[in-house]
Coordinates of C-alpha atoms and ligand atoms in Angstrom, one line a residue:
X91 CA -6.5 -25.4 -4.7
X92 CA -2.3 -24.7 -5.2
X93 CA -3.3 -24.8 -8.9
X94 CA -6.3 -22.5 -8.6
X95 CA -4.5 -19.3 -8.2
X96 CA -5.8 -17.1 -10.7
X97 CA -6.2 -13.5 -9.3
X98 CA -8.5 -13.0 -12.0
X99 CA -11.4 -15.0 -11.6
X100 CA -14.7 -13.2 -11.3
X101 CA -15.2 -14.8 -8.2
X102 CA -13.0 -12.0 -6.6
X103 CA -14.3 -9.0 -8.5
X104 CA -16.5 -8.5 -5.5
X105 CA -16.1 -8.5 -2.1
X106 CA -18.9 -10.3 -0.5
X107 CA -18.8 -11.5 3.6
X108 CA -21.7 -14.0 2.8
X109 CA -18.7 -16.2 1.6
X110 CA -15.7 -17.8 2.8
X111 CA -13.1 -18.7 0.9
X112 CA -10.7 -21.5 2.4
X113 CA -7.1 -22.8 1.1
X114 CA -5.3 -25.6 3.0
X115 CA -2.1 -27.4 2.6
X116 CA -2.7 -31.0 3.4
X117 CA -0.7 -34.1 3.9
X118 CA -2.6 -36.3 0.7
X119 CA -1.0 -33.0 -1.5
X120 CA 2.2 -33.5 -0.3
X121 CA 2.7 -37.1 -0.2
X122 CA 0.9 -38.8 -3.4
X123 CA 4.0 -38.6 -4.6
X124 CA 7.3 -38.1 -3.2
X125 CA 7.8 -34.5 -4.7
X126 CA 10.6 -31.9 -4.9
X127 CA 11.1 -29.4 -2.0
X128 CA 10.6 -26.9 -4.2
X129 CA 7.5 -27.7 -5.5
X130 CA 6.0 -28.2 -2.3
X131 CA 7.7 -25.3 -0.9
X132 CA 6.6 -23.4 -3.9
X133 CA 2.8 -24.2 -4.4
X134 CA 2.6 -23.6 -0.6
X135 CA 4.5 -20.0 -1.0
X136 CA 2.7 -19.1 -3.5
X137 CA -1.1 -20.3 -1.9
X138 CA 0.1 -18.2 1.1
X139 CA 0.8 -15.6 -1.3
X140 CA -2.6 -16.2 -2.8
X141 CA -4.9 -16.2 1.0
X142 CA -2.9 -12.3 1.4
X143 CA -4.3 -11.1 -2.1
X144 CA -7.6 -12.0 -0.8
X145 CA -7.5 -10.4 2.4
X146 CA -6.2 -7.6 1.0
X147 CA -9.5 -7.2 -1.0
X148 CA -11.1 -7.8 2.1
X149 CA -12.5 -11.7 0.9
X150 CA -12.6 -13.3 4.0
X151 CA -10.6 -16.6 3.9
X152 CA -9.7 -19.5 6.0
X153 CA -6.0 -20.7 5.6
X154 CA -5.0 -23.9 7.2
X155 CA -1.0 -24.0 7.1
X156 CA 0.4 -27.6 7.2
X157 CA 1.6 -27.8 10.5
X158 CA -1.9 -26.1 12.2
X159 CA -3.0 -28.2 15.0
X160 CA -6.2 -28.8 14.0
X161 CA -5.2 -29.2 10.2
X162 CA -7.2 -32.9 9.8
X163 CA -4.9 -33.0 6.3
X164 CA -6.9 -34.1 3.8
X165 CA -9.6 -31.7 1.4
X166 CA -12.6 -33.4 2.8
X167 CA -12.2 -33.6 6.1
X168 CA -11.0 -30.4 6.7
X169 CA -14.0 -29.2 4.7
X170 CA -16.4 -31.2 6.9
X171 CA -15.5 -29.7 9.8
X172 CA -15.5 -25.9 8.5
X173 CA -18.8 -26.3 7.1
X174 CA -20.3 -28.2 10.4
X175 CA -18.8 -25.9 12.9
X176 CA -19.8 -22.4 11.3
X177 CA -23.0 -23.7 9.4
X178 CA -22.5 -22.8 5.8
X179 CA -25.4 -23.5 3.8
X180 CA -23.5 -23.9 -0.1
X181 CA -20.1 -25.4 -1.1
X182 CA -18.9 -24.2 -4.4
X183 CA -15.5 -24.9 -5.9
X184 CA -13.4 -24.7 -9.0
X185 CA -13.3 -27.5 -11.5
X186 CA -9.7 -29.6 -10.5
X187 CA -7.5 -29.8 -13.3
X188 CA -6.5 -33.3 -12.0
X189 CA -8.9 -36.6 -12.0
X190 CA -7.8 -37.5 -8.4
X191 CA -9.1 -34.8 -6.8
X192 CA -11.8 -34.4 -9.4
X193 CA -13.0 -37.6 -8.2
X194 CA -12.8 -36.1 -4.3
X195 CA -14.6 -33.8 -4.7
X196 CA -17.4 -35.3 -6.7
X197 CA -17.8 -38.1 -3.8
X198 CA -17.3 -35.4 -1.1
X199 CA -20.0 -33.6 -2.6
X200 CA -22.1 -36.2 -3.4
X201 CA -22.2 -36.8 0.5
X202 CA -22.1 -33.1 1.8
X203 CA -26.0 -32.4 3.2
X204 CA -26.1 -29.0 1.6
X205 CA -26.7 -27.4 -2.0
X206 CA -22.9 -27.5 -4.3
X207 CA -21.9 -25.6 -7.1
X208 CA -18.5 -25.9 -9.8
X209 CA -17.4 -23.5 -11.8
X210 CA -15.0 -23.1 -14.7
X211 CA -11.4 -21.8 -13.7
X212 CA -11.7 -19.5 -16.3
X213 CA -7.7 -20.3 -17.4
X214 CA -7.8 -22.4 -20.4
X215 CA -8.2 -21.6 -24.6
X216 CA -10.4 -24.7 -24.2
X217 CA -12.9 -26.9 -22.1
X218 CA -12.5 -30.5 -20.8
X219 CA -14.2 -32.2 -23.2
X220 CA -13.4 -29.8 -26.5
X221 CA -10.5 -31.5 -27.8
X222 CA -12.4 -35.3 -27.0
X223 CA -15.6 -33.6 -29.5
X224 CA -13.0 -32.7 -32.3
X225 CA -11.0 -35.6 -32.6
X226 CA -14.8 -37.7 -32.2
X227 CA -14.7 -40.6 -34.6
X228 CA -11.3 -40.1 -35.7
X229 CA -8.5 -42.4 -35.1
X230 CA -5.7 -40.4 -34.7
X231 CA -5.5 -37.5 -32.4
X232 CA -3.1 -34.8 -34.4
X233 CA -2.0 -32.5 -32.1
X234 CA -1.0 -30.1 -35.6
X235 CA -4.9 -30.7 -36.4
X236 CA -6.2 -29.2 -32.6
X237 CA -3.3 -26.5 -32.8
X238 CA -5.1 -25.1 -36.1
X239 CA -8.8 -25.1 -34.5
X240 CA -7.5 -23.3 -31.6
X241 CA -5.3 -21.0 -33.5
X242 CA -8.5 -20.5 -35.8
X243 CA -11.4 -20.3 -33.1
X244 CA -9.0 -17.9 -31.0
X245 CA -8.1 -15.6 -33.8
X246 CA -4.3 -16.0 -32.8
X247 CA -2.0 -15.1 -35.6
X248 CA -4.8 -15.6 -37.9
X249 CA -6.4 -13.5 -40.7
X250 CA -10.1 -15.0 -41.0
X251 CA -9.1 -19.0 -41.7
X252 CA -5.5 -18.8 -42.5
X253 CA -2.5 -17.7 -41.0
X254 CA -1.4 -14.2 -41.3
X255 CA 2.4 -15.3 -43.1
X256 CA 0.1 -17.8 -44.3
X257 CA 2.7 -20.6 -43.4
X258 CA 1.3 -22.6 -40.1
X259 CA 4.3 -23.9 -39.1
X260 CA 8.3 -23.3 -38.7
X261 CA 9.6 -26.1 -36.8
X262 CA 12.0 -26.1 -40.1
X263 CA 13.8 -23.1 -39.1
X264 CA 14.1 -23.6 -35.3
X265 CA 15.8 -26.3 -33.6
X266 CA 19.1 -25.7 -33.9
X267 CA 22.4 -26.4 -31.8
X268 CA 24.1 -24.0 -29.4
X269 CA 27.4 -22.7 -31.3
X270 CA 30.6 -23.1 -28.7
X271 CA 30.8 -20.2 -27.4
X272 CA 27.5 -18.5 -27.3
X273 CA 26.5 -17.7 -23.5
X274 CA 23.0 -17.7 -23.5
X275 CA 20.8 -15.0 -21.8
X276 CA 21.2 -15.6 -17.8
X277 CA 17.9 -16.8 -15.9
X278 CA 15.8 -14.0 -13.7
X279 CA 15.5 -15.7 -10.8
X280 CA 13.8 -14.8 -7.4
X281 CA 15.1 -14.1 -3.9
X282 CA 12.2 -15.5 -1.7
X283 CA 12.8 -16.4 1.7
X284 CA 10.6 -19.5 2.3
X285 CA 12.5 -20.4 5.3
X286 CA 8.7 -21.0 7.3
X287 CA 7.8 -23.3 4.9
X288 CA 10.8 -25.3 4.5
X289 CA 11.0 -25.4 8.4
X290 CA 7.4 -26.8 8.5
X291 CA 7.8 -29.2 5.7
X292 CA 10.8 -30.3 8.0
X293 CA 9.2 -30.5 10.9
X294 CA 5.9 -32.3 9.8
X295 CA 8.3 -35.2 8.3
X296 CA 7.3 -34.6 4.4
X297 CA 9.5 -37.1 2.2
X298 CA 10.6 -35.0 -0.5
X299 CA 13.6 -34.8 -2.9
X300 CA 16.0 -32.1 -4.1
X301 CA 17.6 -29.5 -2.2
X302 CA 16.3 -25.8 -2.0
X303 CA 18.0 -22.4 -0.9
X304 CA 15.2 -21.4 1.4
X305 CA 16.2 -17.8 1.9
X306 CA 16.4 -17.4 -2.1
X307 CA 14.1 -19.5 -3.6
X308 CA 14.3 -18.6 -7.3
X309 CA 10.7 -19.6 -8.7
X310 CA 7.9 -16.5 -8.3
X311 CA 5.3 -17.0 -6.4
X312 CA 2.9 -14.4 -6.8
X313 CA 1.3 -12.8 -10.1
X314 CA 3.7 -9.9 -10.2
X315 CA 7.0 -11.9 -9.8
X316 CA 5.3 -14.4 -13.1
X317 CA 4.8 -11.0 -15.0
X318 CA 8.2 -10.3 -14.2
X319 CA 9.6 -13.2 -15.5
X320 CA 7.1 -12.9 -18.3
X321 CA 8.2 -9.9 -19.4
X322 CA 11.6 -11.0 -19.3
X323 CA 10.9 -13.7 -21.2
X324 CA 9.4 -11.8 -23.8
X325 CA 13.2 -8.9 -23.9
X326 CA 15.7 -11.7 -23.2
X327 CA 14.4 -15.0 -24.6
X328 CA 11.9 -14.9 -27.0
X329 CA 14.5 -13.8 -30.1
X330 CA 16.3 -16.8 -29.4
X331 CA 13.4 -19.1 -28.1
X332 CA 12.5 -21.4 -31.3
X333 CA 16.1 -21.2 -33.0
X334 CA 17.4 -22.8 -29.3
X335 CA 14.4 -25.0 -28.2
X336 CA 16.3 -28.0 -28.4
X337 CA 19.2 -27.3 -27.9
X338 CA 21.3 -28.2 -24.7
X339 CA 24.7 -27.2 -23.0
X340 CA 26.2 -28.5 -20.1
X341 CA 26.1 -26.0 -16.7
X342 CA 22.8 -23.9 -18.8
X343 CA 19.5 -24.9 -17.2
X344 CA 17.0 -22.6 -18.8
X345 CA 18.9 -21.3 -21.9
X346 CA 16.2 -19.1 -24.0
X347 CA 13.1 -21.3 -22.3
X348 CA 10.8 -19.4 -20.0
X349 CA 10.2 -21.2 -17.3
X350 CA 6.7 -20.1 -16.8
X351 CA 5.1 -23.1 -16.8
X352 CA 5.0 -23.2 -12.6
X353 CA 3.5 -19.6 -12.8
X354 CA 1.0 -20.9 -15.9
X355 CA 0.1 -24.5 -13.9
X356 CA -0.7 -22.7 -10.6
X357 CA -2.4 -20.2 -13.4
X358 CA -0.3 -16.8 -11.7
X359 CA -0.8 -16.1 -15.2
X360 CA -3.1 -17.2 -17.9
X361 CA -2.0 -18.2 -21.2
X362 CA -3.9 -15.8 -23.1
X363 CA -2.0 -13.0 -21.1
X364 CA 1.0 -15.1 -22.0
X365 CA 0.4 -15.7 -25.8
X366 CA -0.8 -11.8 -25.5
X367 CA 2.9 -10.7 -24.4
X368 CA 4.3 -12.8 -26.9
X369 CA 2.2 -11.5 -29.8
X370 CA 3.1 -7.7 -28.3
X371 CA 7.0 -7.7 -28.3
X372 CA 6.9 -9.3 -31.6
X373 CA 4.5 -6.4 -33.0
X374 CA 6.7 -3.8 -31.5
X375 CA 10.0 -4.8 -32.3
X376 CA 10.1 -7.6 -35.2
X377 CA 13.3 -7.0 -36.6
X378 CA 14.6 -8.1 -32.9
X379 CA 11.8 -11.1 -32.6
X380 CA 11.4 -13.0 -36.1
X381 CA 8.3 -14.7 -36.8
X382 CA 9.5 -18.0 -36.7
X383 CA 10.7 -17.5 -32.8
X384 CA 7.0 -16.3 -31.8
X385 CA 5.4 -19.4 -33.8
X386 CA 7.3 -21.7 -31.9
X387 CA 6.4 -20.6 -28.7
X388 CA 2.7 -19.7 -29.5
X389 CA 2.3 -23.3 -30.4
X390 CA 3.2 -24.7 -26.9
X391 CA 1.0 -22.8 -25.0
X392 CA -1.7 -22.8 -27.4
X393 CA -1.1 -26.0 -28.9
X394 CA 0.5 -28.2 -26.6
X395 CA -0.5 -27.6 -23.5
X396 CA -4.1 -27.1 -24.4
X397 CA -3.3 -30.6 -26.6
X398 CA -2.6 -32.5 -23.4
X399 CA -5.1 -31.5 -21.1
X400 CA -8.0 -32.3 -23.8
X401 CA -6.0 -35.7 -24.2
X402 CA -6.1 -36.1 -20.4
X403 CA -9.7 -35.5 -19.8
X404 CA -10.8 -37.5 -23.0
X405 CA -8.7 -40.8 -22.0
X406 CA -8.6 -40.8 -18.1
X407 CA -8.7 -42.9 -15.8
X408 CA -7.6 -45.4 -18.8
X409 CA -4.5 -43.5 -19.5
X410 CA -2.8 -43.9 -16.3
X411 CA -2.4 -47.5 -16.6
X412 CA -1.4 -47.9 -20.1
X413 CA 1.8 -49.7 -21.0
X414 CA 1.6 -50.6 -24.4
X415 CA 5.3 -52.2 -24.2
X416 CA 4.9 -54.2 -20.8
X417 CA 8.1 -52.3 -19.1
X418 CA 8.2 -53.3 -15.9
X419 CA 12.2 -52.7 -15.0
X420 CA 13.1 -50.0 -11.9
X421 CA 14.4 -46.6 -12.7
X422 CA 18.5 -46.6 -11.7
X423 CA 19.4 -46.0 -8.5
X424 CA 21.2 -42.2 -9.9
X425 CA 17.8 -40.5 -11.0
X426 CA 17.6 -39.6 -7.6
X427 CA 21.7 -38.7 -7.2
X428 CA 22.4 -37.7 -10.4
X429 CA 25.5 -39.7 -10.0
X430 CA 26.3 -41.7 -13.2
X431 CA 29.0 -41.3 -15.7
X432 CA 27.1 -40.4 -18.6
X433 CA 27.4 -36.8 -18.7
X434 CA 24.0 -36.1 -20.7
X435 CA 22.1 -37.9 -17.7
X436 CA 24.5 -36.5 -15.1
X437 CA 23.8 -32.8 -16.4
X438 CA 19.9 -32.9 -16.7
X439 CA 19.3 -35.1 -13.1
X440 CA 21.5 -32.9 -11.3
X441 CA 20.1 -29.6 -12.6
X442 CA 16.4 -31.2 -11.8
X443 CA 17.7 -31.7 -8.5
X444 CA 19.1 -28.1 -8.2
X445 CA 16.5 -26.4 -9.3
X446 CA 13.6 -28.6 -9.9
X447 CA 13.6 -27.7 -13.8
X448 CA 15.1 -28.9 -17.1
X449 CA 13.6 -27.5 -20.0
X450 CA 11.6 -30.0 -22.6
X451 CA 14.4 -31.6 -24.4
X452 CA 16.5 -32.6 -21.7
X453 CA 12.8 -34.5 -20.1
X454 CA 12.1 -35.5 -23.3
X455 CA 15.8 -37.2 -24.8
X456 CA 17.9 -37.5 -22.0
X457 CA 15.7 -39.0 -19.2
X458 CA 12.8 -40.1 -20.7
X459 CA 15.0 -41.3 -23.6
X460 CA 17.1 -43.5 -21.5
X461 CA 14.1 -44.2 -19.4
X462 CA 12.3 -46.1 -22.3
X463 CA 15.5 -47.8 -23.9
X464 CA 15.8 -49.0 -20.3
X465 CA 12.5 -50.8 -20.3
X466 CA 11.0 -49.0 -17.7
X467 CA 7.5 -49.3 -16.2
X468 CA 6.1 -46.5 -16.6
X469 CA 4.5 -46.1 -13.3
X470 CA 7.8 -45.8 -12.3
X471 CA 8.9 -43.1 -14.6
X472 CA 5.4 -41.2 -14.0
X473 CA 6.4 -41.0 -10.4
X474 CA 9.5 -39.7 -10.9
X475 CA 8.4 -36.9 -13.2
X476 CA 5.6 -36.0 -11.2
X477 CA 7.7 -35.2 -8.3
X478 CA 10.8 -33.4 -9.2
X479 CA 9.6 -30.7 -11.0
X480 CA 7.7 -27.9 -9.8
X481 CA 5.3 -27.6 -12.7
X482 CA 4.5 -31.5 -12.4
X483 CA 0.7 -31.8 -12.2
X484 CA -0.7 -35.1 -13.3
X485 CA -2.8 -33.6 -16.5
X486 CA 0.0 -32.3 -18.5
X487 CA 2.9 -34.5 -16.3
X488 CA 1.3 -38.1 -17.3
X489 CA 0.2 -36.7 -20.8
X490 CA 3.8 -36.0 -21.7
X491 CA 5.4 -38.7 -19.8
X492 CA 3.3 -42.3 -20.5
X493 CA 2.1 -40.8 -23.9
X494 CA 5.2 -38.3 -25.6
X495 CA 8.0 -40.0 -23.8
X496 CA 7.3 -43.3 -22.7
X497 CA 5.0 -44.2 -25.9
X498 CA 3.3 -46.2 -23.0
X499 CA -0.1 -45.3 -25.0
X500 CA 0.8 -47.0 -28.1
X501 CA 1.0 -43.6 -30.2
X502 CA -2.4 -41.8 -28.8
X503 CA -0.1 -38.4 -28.2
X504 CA 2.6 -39.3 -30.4
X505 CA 3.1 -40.6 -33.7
X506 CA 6.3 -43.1 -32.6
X507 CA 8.4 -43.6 -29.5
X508 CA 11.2 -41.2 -29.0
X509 CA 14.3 -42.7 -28.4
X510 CA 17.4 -41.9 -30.2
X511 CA 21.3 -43.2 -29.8
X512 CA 24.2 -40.9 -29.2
X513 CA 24.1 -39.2 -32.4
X514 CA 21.1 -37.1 -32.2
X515 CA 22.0 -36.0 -28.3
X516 CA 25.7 -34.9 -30.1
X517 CA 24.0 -33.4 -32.8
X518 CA 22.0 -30.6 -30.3
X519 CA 24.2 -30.6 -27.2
X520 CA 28.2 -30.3 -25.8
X521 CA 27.6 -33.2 -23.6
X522 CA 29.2 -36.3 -25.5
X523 CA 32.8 -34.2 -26.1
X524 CA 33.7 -34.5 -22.5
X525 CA 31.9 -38.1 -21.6
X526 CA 33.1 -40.8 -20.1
X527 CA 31.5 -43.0 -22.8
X528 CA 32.6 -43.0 -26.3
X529 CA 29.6 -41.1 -28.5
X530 CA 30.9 -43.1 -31.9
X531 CA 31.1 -46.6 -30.5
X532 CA 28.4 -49.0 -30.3
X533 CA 30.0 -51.9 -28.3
X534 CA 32.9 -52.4 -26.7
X535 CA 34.6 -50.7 -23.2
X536 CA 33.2 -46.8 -22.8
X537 CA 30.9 -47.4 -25.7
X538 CA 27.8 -44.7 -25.5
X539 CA 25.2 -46.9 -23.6
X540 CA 22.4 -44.7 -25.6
X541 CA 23.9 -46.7 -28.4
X542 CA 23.3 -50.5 -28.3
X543 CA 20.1 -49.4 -26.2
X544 CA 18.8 -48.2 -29.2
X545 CA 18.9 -51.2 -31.3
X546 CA 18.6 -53.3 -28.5
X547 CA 14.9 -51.5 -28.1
X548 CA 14.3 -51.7 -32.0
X549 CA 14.9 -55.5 -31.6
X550 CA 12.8 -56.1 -28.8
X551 CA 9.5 -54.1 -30.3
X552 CA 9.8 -55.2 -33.4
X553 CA 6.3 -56.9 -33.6
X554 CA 4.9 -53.8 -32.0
X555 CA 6.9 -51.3 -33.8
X556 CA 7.6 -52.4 -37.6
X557 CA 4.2 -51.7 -39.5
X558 CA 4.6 -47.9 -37.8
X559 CA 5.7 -46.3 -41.5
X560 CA 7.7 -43.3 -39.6
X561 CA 9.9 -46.6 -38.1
X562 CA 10.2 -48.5 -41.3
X563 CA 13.2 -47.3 -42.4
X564 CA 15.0 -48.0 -39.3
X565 CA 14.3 -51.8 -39.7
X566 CA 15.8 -51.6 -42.8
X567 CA 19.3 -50.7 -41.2
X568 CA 18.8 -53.1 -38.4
X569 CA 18.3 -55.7 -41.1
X570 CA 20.6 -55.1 -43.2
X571 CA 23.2 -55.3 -40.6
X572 CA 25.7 -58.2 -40.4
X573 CA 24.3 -61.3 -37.9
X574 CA 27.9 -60.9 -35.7
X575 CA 27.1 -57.0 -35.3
X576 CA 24.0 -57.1 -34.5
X577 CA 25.0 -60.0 -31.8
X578 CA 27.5 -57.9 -30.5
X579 CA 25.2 -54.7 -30.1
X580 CA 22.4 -56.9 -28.3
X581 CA 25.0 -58.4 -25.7
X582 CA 26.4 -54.6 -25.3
X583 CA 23.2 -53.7 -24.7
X584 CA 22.4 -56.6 -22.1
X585 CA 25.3 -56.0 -20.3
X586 CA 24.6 -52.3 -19.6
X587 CA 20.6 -53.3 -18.5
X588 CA 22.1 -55.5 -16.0
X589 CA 24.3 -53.4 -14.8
X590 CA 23.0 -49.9 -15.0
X591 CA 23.5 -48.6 -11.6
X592 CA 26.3 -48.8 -12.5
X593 CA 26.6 -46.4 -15.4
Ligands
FAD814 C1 8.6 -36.4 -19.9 C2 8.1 -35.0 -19.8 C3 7.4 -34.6 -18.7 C4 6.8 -33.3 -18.7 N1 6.1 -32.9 -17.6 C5 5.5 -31.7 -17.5 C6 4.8 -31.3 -16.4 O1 4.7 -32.0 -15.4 N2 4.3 -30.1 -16.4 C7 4.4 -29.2 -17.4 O2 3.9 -28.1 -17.4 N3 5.0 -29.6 -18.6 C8 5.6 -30.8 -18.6 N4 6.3 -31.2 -19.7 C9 6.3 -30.3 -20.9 C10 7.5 -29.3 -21.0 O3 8.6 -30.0 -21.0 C11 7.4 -28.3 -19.9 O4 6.1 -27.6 -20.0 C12 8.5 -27.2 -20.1 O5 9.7 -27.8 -20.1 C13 8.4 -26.2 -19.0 O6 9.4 -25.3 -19.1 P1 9.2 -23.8 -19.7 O7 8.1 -23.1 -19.0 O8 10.6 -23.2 -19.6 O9 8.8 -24.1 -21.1 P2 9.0 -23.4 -22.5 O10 9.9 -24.2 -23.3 O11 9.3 -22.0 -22.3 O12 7.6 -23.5 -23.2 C14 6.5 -22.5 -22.9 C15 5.3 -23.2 -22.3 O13 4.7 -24.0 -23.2 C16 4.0 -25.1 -22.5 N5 4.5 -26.4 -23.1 C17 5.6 -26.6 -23.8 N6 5.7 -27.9 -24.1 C18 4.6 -28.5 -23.6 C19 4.2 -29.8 -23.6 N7 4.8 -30.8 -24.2 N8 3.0 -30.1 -22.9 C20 2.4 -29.1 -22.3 N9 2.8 -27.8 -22.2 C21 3.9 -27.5 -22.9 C22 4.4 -25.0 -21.1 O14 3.3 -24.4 -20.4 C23 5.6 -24.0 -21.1 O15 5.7 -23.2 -19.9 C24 6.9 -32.5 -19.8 C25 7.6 -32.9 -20.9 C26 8.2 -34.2 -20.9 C27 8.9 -34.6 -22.2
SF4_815 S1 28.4 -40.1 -25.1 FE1 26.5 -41.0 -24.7 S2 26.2 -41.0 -22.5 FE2 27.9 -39.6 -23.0 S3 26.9 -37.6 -23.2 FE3 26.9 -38.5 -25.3 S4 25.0 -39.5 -25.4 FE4 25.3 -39.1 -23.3

């Protein structure tokens, strides 16, 4: 699979001509959703990257390139007809990370008329079902809680049961805004040609979105390009990586992130090696990388990511229908333009479309923000997620999308919906000082649309929303507010829904 590409794997410790290996890019991978061109461009660079490290170690492979003639484009038939025409007595495969093709491949082999075998991807801290047998019988799934038992059962930055500084977590001392005039480290990006693929993905008719640079296309796509950039994360970014996590700039797409979630999803790189780098530079040099920096990175890989997959495998097929707020509204028209006068939105669709990236805060409080004040179904908002970036795979893309952003789960991942109004996107970016709209005013011409959207979304969840005791206090303010004001914000607010192409 694109996502199986993990050099490492004891299947390829030996070299073994009994066995076949076969990759194919297929047309149900490239259009269950309309995706970026260069995420398609880059799982397929980096699979054809893949099928050359094995013949180099003499595996034999099969690779079936999208536009081959007799590329039948879908897993199973393709499959079919390899193991029909040259006889091959046992199919074995790697476990999918997604439940779609998880299901596949269970019917396909269900069917097949010879013996099968899975086996683990060897990738993750922990298995499918480890995070579902933790949480079992409890009511709340506290990704702090899982974070601990991995961070304990892994012996990372632990010494026996606690932690070494003894202190589990320093959210406190990260977070902060981007002063004026600091220019952040610049990104290490790639000069790929890709100018096949594109050309193929052209010629076969592939809807996709985006724009790419085909003859520099910046993401790796092999192991040592991800090494690269993870050791470049580890010099330039890391010192700066928790104290900046939130923080956002207009015209900075990456800032101290380290954009190695496509080489980690794709698994290039494992996160053990990546929590091992981490842990490394911080050992050798930690009057340049403070503790609090390393924390905050060793709980994303460790906690979150490792959080959402368990969350994934415990609650599909379920999850991907829940919409605990009944949204049903369309996304506007400018998520796919990136044409709207709100600078904030402007910023973090057109850097998705120029790169296929923005780092967590900008998915998390710009789009998805607006997404869910917009009443947004979040079929809708899954879709778009899950194609413009080229890390978007359906376990961690729908886990952080219906359940962190869009609350669609009714508080399974998170403990309440994250929305915000103007204030908290002024309070960690530059974006409201040169808006359009007006950041301080709640109704009225240019008034911040983030702004009566908020209470507008406060108003209309109410029943759902006011026995959550981390939302309590905000129903105090709304009712403490004068009748006329709060009037005035709700007709703002349903002017702007009915007009928000417009925006
Ligand atoms: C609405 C929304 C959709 C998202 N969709 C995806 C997706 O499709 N694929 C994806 O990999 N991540 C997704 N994320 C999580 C996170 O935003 C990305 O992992 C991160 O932005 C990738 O950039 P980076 O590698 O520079 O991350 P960094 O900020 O450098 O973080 C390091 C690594 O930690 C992991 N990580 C951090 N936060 C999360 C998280 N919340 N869940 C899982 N892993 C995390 C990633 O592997 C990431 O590479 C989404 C978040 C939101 C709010
Ligand atoms: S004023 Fe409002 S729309 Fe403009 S950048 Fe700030 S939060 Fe975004």
């Amino acid at each position: 699979m694109g996502d199986q590409l993990n050099c490492n794997h004891s299947w390829f410790e030996t070299t073994d001509h009994s066995i076949t290996y076969v990759m194919m890019e297929i047309r149900t991978e490239t259009d269950y959703a309309t995706h970026h061109i260069q995420k398609t461009a880059g799982f397929f660079a980096a699979m054809r990257q893949f099928s050359n490290f094995l013949k180099s170690k003499k595996h034999q492979c099969i690779y079936i390139k999208i536009n081959d003639k007799d590329n039948l484009q879908s897993l199973e038939a393709n499959l079919s007809n390899i193991i029909e025409k040259d006889h091959y007595t046992k199919f074995e495969y790697q476990l999918p990370d997604e439940y779609r093709v998880d299901l596949i491949l269970k019917n396909f082999t269900s069917k097949l008329g010879i013996a099968s075998k899975v086996y683990d991807t060897q990738h993750f801290f922990s298995t499918r079902d480890e995070l579902g047998k933790f949480f079992e019988g409890k009511k709340s799934f506290l990704m702090e809680s899982f974070y601990r038992a991995m961070r304990k059962k892994h012996q990372v930055l632990m010494s026996g049961e606690n932690p070494i500084t003894g202190q589990w977590n320093y959210d406190e001392e990260n977070r902060k805004k981007l002063p004026k005039n600091h220019k952040p480290a610049a990104p290490l990006v790639f000069n790929n040609n890709v100018s096949d693929i594109v050309d193929a993905i052209l010629q076969t008719d592939i809807n996709t979105m985006g724009v790419i640079d085909k003859t520099n296309f910046i993401w790796p796509i092999n192991r040592d390009q991800s090494l690269e950039l993870l050791s470049h994360f580890v010099t330039e970014c890391l010192p700066l990586f928790g104290t900046y996590q939130d923080a956002m700039i207009p015209n900075e797409w990456s800032l101290y992130h380290s954009r190695l979630s496509f080489s980690l999803n794709t698994k290039m790189i494992s996160p053990a090696e990546v929590i091992e780098a981490a842990i490394g530079a911080w050992q050798k040099q930690p009057e340049i990388i403070a503790y609090n920096q390393l924390e905050g990175f060793v709980r994303q890989i460790i906690g979150w990511r490792e959080y959402m997959r368990g969350i994934y495998w415990l609650k599909m097929p379920e999850y991907a229908t829940l919409n605990f707020f009944n949204h049903q509204e369309k996304l506007p028209q400018w998520f796919w333009t990136g044409k709207t006068k709100m600078n904030c939105l402007k910023d973090a669709i057109t850097q998705s479309l120029t790169f296929a990236y923005a780092h967590h805060i900008q998915r998390l409080m710009i789009t998805g923000n607006f997404a869910l004040l917009a009443g947004t179904d979040p079929e809708e908002v899954d879709q778009w997620y899950l194609g413009i970036y080229i890390d978007a795979l359906d376990w961690v893309e729908i886990t952080n999308t219906r359940g962190m952003s869009q609350f669609a789960d009714g508080g399974i991942v998170g403990t309440k919906p994250y929305v915000s109004s103007a204030a908290y996107i002024d309070k960690m970016s530059h974006y409201c000082g040169t808006c359009f709209y007006n950041k301080t005013k709640k109704t009225g011409d240019r008034s911040c649309p983030f702004n009566s959207l908020y209470w507008n979304f406060y108003d209309k969840h109410e029943a759902k929303l006011a026995h959550n005791p981390r939302i309590g206090m905000m129903y105090k303010v709304w009712h403490r507010m004068k009748p006329e004001d709060k009037t005035a914000l709700l007709e703002q607010a349903d002017y702007y829904l009915k007009h928000i192409n417009e925006l």
